[in-house]
Short mmCIF file of C-alpha atoms and ligand atoms in Angstrom, two decimals:
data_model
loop_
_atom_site.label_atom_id
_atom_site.label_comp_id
_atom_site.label_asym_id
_atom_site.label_seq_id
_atom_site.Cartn_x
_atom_site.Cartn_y
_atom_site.Cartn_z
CA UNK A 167 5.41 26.41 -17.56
CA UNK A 168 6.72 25.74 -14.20
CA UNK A 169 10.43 26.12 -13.37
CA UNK A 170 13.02 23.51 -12.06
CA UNK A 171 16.16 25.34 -11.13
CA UNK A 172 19.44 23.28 -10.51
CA UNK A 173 22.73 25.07 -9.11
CA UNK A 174 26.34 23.71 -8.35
CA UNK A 175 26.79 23.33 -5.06
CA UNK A 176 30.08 21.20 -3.87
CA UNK A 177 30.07 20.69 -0.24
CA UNK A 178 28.05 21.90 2.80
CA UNK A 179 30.43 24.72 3.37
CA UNK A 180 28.05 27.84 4.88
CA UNK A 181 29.07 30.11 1.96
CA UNK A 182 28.78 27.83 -0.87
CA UNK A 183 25.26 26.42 -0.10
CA UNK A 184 24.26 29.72 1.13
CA UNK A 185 25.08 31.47 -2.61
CA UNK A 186 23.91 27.95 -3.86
CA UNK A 187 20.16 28.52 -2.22
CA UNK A 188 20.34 32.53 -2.69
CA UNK A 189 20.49 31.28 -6.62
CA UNK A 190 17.66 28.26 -6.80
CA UNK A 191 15.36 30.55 -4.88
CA UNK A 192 16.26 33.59 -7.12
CA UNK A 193 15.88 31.54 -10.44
CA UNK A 194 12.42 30.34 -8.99
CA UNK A 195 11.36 34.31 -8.25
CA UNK A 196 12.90 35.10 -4.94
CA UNK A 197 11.79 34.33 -1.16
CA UNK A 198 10.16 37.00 -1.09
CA UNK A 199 7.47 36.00 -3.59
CA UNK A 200 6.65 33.29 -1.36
CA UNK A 201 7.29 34.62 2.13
CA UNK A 202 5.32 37.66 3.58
CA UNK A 203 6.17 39.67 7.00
CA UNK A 204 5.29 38.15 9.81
CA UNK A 205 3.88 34.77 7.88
CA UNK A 206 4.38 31.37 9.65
CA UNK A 207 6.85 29.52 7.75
CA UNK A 208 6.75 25.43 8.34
CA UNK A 209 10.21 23.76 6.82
CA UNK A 210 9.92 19.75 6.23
CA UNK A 211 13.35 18.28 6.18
CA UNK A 212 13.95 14.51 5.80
CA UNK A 213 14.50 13.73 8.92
CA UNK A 214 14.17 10.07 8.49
CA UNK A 215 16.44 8.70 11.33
CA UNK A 216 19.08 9.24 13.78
CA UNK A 217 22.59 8.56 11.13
CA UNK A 218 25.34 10.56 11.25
CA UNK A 219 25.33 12.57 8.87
CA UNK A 220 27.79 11.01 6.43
CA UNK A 221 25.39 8.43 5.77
CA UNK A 222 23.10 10.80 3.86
CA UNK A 223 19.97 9.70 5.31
CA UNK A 224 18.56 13.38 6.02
CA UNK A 225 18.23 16.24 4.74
CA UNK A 226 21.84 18.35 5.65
CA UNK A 227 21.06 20.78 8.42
CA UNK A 228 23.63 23.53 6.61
CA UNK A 229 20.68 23.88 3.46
CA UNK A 230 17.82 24.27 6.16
CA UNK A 231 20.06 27.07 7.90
CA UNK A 232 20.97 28.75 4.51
CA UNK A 233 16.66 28.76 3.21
CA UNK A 234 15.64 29.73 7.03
CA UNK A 235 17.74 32.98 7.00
CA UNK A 236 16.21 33.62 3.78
CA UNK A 237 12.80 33.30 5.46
CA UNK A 238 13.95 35.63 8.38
CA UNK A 239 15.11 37.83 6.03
CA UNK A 240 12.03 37.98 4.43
CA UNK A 241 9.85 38.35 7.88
CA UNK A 242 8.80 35.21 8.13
CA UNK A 243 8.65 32.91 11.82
CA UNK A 244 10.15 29.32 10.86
CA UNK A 245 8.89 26.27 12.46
CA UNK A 246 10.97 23.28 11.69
CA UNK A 247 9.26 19.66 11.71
CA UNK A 248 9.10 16.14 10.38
CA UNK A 249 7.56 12.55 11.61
CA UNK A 250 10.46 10.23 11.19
CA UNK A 251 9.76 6.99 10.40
CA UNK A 252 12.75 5.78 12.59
CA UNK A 253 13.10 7.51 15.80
CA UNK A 254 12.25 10.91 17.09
CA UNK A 255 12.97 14.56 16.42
CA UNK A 256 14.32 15.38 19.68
CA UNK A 257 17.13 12.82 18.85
CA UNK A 258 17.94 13.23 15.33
CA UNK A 259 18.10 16.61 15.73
CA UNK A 260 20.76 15.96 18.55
CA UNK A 261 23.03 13.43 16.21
CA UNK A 262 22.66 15.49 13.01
CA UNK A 263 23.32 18.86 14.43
CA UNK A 264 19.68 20.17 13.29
CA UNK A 265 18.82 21.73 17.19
CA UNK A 266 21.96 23.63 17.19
CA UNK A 267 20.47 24.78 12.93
CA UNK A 268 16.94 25.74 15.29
CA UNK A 269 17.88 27.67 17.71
CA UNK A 270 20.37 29.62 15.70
CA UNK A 271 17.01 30.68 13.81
CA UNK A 272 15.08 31.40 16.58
CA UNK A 273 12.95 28.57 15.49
CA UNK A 274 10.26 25.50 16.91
CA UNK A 275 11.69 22.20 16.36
CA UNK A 276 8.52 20.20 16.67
CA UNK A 277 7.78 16.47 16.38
CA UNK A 278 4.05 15.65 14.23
CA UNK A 279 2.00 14.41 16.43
CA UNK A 280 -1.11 16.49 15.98
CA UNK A 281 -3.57 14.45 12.82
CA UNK A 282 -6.44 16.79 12.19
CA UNK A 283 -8.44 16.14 8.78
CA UNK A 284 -7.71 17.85 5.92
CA UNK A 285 -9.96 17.67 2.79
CA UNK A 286 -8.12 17.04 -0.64
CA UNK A 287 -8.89 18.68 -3.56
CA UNK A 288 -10.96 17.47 -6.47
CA UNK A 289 -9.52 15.43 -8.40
CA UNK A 290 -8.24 13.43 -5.41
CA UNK A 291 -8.18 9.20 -4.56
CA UNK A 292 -9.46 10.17 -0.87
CA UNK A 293 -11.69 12.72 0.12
CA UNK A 294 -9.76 13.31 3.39
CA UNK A 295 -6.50 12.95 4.84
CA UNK A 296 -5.62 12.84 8.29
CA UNK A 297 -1.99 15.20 8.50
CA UNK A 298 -0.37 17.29 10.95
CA UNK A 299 -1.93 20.74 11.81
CA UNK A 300 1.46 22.26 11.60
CA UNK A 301 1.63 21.52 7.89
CA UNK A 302 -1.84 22.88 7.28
CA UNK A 303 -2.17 25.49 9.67
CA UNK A 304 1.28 26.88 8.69
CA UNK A 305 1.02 30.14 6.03
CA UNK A 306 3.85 28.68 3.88
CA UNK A 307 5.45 25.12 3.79
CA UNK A 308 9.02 24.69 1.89
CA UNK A 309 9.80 21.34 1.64
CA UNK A 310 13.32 19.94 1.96
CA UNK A 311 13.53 17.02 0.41
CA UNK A 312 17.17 14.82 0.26
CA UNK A 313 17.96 12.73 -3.01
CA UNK A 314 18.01 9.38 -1.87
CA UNK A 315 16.54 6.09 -3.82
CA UNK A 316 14.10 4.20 -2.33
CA UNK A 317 13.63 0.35 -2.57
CA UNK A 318 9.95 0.51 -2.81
CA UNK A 319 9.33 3.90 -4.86
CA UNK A 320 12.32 3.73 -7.14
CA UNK A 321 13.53 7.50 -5.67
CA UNK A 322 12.72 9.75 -2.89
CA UNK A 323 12.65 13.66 -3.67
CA UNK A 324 10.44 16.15 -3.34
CA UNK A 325 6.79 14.57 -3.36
CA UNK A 326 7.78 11.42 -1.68
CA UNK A 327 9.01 13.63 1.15
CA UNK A 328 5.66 14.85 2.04
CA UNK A 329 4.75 11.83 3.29
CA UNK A 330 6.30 12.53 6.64
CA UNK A 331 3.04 15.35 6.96
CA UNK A 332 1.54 12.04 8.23
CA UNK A 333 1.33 11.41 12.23
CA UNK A 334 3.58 8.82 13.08
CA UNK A 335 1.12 5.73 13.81
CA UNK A 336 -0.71 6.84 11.21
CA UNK A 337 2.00 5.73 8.42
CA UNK A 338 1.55 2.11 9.31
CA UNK A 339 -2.44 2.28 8.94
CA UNK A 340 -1.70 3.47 5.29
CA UNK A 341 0.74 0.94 4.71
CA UNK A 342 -1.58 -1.48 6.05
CA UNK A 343 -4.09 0.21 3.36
CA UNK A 344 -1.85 0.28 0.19
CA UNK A 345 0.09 -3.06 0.81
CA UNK A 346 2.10 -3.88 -2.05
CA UNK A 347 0.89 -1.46 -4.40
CA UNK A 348 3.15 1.02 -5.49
CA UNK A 349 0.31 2.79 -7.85
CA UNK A 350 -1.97 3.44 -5.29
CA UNK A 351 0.85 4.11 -2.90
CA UNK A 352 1.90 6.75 -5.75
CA UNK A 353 -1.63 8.03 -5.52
CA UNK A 354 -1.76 9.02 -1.68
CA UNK A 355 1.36 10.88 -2.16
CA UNK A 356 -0.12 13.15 -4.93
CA UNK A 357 -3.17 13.36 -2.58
CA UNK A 358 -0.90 14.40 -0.06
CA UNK A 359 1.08 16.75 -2.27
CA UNK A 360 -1.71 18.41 -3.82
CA UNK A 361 -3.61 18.94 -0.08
CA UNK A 362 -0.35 20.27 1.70
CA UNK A 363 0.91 22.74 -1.52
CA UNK A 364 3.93 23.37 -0.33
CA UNK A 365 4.89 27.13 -1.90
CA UNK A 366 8.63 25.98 -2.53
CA UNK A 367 10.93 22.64 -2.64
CA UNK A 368 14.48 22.77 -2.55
CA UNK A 369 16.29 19.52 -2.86
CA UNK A 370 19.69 18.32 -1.21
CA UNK A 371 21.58 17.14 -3.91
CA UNK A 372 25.02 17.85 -2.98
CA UNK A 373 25.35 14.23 -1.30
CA UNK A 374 22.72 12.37 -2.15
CA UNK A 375 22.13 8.35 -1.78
CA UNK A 376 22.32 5.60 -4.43
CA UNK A 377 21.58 1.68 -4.31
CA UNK A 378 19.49 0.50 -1.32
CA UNK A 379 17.36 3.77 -0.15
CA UNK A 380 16.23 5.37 1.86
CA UNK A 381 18.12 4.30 5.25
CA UNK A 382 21.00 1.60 3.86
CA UNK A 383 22.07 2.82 0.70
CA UNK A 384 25.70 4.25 -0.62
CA UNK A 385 26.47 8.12 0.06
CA UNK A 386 26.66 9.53 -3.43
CA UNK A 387 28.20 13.02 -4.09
CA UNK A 388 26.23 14.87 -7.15
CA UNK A 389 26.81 18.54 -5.99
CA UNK A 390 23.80 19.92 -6.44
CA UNK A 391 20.29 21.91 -5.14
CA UNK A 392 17.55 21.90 -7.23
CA UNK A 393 14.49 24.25 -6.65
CA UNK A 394 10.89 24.30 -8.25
CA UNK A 395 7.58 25.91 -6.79
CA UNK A 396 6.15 22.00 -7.83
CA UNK A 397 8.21 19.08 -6.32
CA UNK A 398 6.63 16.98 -8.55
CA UNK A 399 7.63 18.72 -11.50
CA UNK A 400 10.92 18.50 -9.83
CA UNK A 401 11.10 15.00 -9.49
CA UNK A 402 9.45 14.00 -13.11
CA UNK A 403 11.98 16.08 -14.60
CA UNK A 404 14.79 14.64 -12.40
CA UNK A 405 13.98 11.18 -12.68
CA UNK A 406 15.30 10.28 -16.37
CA UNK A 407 18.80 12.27 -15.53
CA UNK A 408 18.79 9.80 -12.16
CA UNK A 409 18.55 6.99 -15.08
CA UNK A 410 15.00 6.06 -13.88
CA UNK A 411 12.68 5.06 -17.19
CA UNK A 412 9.62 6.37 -16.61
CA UNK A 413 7.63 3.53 -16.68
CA UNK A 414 9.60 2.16 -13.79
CA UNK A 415 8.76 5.31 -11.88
CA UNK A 416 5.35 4.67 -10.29
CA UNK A 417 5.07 8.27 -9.45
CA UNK A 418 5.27 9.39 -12.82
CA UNK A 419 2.82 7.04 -13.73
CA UNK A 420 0.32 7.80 -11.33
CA UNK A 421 0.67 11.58 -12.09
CA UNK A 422 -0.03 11.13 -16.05
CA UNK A 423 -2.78 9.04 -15.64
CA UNK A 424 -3.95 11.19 -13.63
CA UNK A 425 -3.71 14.12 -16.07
CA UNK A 426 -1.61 16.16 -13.07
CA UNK A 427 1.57 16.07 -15.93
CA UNK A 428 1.85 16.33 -19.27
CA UNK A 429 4.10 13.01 -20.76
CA UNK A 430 6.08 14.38 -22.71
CA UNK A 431 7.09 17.07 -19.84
CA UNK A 432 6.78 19.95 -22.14
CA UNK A 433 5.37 21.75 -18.74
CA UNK A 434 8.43 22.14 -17.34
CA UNK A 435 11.83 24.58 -18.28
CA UNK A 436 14.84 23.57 -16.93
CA UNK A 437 17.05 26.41 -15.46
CA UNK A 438 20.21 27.08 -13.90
CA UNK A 439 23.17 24.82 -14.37
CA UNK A 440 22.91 21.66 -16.36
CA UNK A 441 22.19 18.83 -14.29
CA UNK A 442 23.52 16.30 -16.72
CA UNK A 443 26.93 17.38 -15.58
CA UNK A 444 26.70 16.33 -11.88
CA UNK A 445 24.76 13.20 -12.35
CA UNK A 446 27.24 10.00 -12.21
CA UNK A 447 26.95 8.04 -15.19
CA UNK A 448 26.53 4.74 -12.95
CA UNK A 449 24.12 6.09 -10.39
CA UNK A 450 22.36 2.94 -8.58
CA UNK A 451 19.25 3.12 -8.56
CA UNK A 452 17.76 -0.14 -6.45
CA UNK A 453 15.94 -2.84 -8.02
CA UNK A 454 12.53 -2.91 -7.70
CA UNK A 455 10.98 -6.18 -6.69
CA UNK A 456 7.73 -7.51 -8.39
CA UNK A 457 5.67 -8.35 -5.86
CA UNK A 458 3.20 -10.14 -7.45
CA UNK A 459 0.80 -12.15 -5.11
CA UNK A 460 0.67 -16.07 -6.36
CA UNK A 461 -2.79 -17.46 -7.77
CA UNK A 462 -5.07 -17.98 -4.94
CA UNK A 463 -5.55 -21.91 -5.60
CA UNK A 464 -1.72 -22.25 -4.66
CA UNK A 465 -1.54 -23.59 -1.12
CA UNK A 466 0.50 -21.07 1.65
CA UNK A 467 3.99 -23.36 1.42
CA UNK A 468 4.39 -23.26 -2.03
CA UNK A 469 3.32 -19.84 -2.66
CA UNK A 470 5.74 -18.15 0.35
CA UNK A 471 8.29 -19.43 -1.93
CA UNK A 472 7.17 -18.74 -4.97
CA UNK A 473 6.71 -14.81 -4.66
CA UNK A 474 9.26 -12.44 -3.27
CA UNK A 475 9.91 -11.73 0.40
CA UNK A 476 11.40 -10.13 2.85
CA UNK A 477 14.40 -12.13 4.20
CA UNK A 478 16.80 -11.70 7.48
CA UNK A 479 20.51 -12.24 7.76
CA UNK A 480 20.69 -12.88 11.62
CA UNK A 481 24.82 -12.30 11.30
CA UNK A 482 23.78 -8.72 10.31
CA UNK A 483 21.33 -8.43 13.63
CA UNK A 484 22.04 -5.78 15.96
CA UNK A 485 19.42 -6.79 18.14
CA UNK A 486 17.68 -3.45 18.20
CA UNK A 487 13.67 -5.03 17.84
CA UNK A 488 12.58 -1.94 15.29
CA UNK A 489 11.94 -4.13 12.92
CA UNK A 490 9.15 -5.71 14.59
CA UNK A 491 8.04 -2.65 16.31
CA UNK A 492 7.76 -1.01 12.60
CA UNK A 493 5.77 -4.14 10.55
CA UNK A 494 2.33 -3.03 10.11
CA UNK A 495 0.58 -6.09 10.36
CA UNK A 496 2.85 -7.30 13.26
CA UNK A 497 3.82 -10.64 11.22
CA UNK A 498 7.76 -9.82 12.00
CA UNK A 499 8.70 -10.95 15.23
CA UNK A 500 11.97 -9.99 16.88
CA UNK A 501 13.43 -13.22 18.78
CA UNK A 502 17.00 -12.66 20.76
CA UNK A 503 19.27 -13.20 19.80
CA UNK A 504 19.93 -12.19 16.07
CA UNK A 505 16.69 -13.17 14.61
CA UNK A 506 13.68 -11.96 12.82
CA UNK A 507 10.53 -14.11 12.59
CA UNK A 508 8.82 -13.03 9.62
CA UNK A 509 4.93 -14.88 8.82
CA UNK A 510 5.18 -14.39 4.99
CA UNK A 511 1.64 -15.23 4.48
CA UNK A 512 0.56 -12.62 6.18
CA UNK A 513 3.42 -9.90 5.34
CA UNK A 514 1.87 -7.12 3.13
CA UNK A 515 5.11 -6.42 1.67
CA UNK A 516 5.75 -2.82 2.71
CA UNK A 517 9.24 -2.66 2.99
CA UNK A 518 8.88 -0.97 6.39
CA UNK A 519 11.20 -3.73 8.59
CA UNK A 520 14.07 -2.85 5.30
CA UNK A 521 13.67 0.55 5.66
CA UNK A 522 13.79 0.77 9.51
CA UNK A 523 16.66 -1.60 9.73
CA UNK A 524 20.01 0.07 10.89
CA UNK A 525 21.83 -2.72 9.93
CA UNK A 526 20.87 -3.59 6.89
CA UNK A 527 20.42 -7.32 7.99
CA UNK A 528 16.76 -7.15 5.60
CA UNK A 529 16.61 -7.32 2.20
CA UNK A 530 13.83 -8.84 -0.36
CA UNK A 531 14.37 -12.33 -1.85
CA UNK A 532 12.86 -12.26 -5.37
CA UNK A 533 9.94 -14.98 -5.26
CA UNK A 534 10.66 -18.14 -8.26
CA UNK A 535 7.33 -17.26 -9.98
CA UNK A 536 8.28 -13.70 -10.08
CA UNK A 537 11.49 -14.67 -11.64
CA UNK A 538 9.88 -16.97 -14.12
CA UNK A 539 7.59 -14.27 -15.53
CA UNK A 540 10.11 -11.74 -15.60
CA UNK A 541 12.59 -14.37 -17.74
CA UNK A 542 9.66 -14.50 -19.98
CA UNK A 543 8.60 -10.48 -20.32
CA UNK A 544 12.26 -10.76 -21.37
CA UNK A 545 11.90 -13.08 -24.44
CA UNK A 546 8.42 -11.89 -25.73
CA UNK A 547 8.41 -9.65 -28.28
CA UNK A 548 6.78 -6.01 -26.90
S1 LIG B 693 7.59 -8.28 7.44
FE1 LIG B 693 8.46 -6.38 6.64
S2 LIG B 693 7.66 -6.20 4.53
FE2 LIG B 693 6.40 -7.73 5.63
S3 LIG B 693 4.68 -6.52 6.45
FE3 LIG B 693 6.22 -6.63 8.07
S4 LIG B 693 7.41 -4.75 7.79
FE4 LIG B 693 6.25 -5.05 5.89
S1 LIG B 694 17.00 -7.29 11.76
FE1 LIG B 694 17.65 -5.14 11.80
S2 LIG B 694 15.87 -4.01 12.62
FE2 LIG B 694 15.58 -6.19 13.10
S3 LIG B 694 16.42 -6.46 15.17
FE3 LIG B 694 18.07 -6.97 13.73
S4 LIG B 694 19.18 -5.02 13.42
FE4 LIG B 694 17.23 -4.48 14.37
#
């Protein structure tokens, strides 16, 4: 039976997350049990871009200060380290207030950039996974993840996180790989999960993000950490309360047909404060586009209208090209001013130039023959 442990936690004030954490960690058996003397200690934050912090786009630097003097306390040296997707370390760090979180603790604040191969354990999709040594040379990864939805994967919490053990450059080959699939995008995060291990997760809850995740969605205040030795455990049991049906949860999916979870979740015991009470009612979680490919025999005009697509709003534009540096297959190109050339017939539907942009100026335009089907999954009886 493995634990999920979710405390009240109301702001980022230094004593309440501190006896916030000192709680999760104690309800899931204490640092201690996962930190030795003198063990290196590698903590993943989101670190996803350079926003203020009031955006809730990473994970809050006060939570990685309250687990890291837990870690110290135990004897442990913490390394702190993540491979945004928009922007680097050194900068985030600087705008979010993390570097001032490092060197309090004495700790490396390191950018990924070191892909050695790692082989997966049985049971995996791939046999080997190119991730950073720091996250498998480290004795001890805690992960920590920030609630945030996410346009392509429904959420983003603890296993989704683990994605930034990827190199940088590395992230587009894989997009390039899994396209539009969200199943088998679903299965190289478990691959990932399952080959990193990290000992303990302990999700940012207290402000979390709603509607358009990761980057340009609404700041949401929940006021609460959760804690589980198993993020995914975490996140299955999380889900539902986030109003999420599991069947619209491709993680979920992926992880029962895979026989990692049981269904029905009777694996998992719920602990701590009830989580029901911080959850809003109305929580947004984004829509998430079919992206159905048309039938091959339709011609490239009619089918780039006919499925759904990634779409610019050039009086959104801030001019700042990452969209087109981001788009795997390079069919987005950045024209001054204001406006994003996008070749749908060869876009692989990623969501990367959405997720990158700061502005918010790219959003998906659901396709005619998507909407058609969907109209009719509506009227047919199950
Ligand atoms: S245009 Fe956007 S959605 Fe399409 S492949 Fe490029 S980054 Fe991905
Ligand atoms: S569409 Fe967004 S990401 Fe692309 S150039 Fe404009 S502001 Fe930047």
């Amino acid at each position: 039976m493995t634990r999920v442990a979710v405390c009240a936690c109301p702001d980022y004030d230094v004593a309440h997350v501190t006896s916030a954490v000192e709680r999760a960690v104690g309800l899931c058996g204490g640092m201690e049990r996962f930190v030795r003397p003198g063990q290196s200690v590698l903590l993943k934050p989101n670190m996803l871009s350079a926003a203020p912090l009031e955006h809730r786009v990473t994970t809050d630097p006060a939570l990685v200060r309250a687990v890291g003097k837990l870690v110290l306390k135990a004897g442990g040296r913490i390394i702190i380290g993540d491979s945004p997707a928009i922007d680097k370390v050194s900068r985030i760090s600087r705008v979010t207030g993390m570097k001032e979180v490092a060197d309090e603790l004495g700790a490396d604040l390191i950018e990924f950039c070191r892909p050695i191969l790692a082989k997966t354990p049985e049971g995996s999709i791939y046999q080997a996974l190119e991730l950073d040594e720091a996250a498998l040379t480290a004795d001890v990864v805690i992960n920590l993840p920030k609630l945030k939805t996410h346009c392509m994967m429904l959420l983003t919490l603890g296993v989704k996180n683990l994605f930034g053990m990827v190199v940088g450059p590395r992230k587009s080959q894989w997009h390039m790989h899994v396209g539009a699939d969200r199943v088998m995008f679903a299965d190289l995060l478990l691959d990932i999960y399952r080959t990193v291990k990290p000992a303990l997760t302990i999700l940012d809850g207290v402000w979390g993000m709603q509607g358009r995740g990761p980057n340009n969605g609404t700041p949401c205040h929940l006021g609460l950490l959760a804690a589980s030795r198993d993020p995914l455990a975490m996140d299955l049991a999380l889900a539902p309360l986030l109003g999420a049906h599991p069947a619209s949860f491709p993680l979920y999916n992926a992880a029962v047909r895979r026989g990692l979870v049981r269904s029905n979740g009777a694996d998992t015991q719920m602990v701590g404060d009830d989580p029901k009470g911080f959850i809003p009612e109305d929580f947004q979680l984004p829509v998430l586009e079919s992206l159905m490919p048309a039938p091959r025999f339709m011609s490239g005009a009619i089918s780039k209208h006919l499925t759904s697509r990634p779409v610019q709003d050039p009086g959104l534009c801030r001019d700042c090209g990452k969209c087109a540096a981001v788009c795997p297959p390079g069919c987005l190109r950045f024209v001054a001013p204001h406006r994003a050339v996008i070749d749908h017939m060869t876009c692989i539907r990623c969501y990367c130039c959405q997720e990158v942009c700061p502005a918010d100026a790219i959003h998906f335009k659901t396709g005619a023959l998507v909407g058609i089907v969907e109209r009719l999954r509506a009227i047919m009886p199950q």
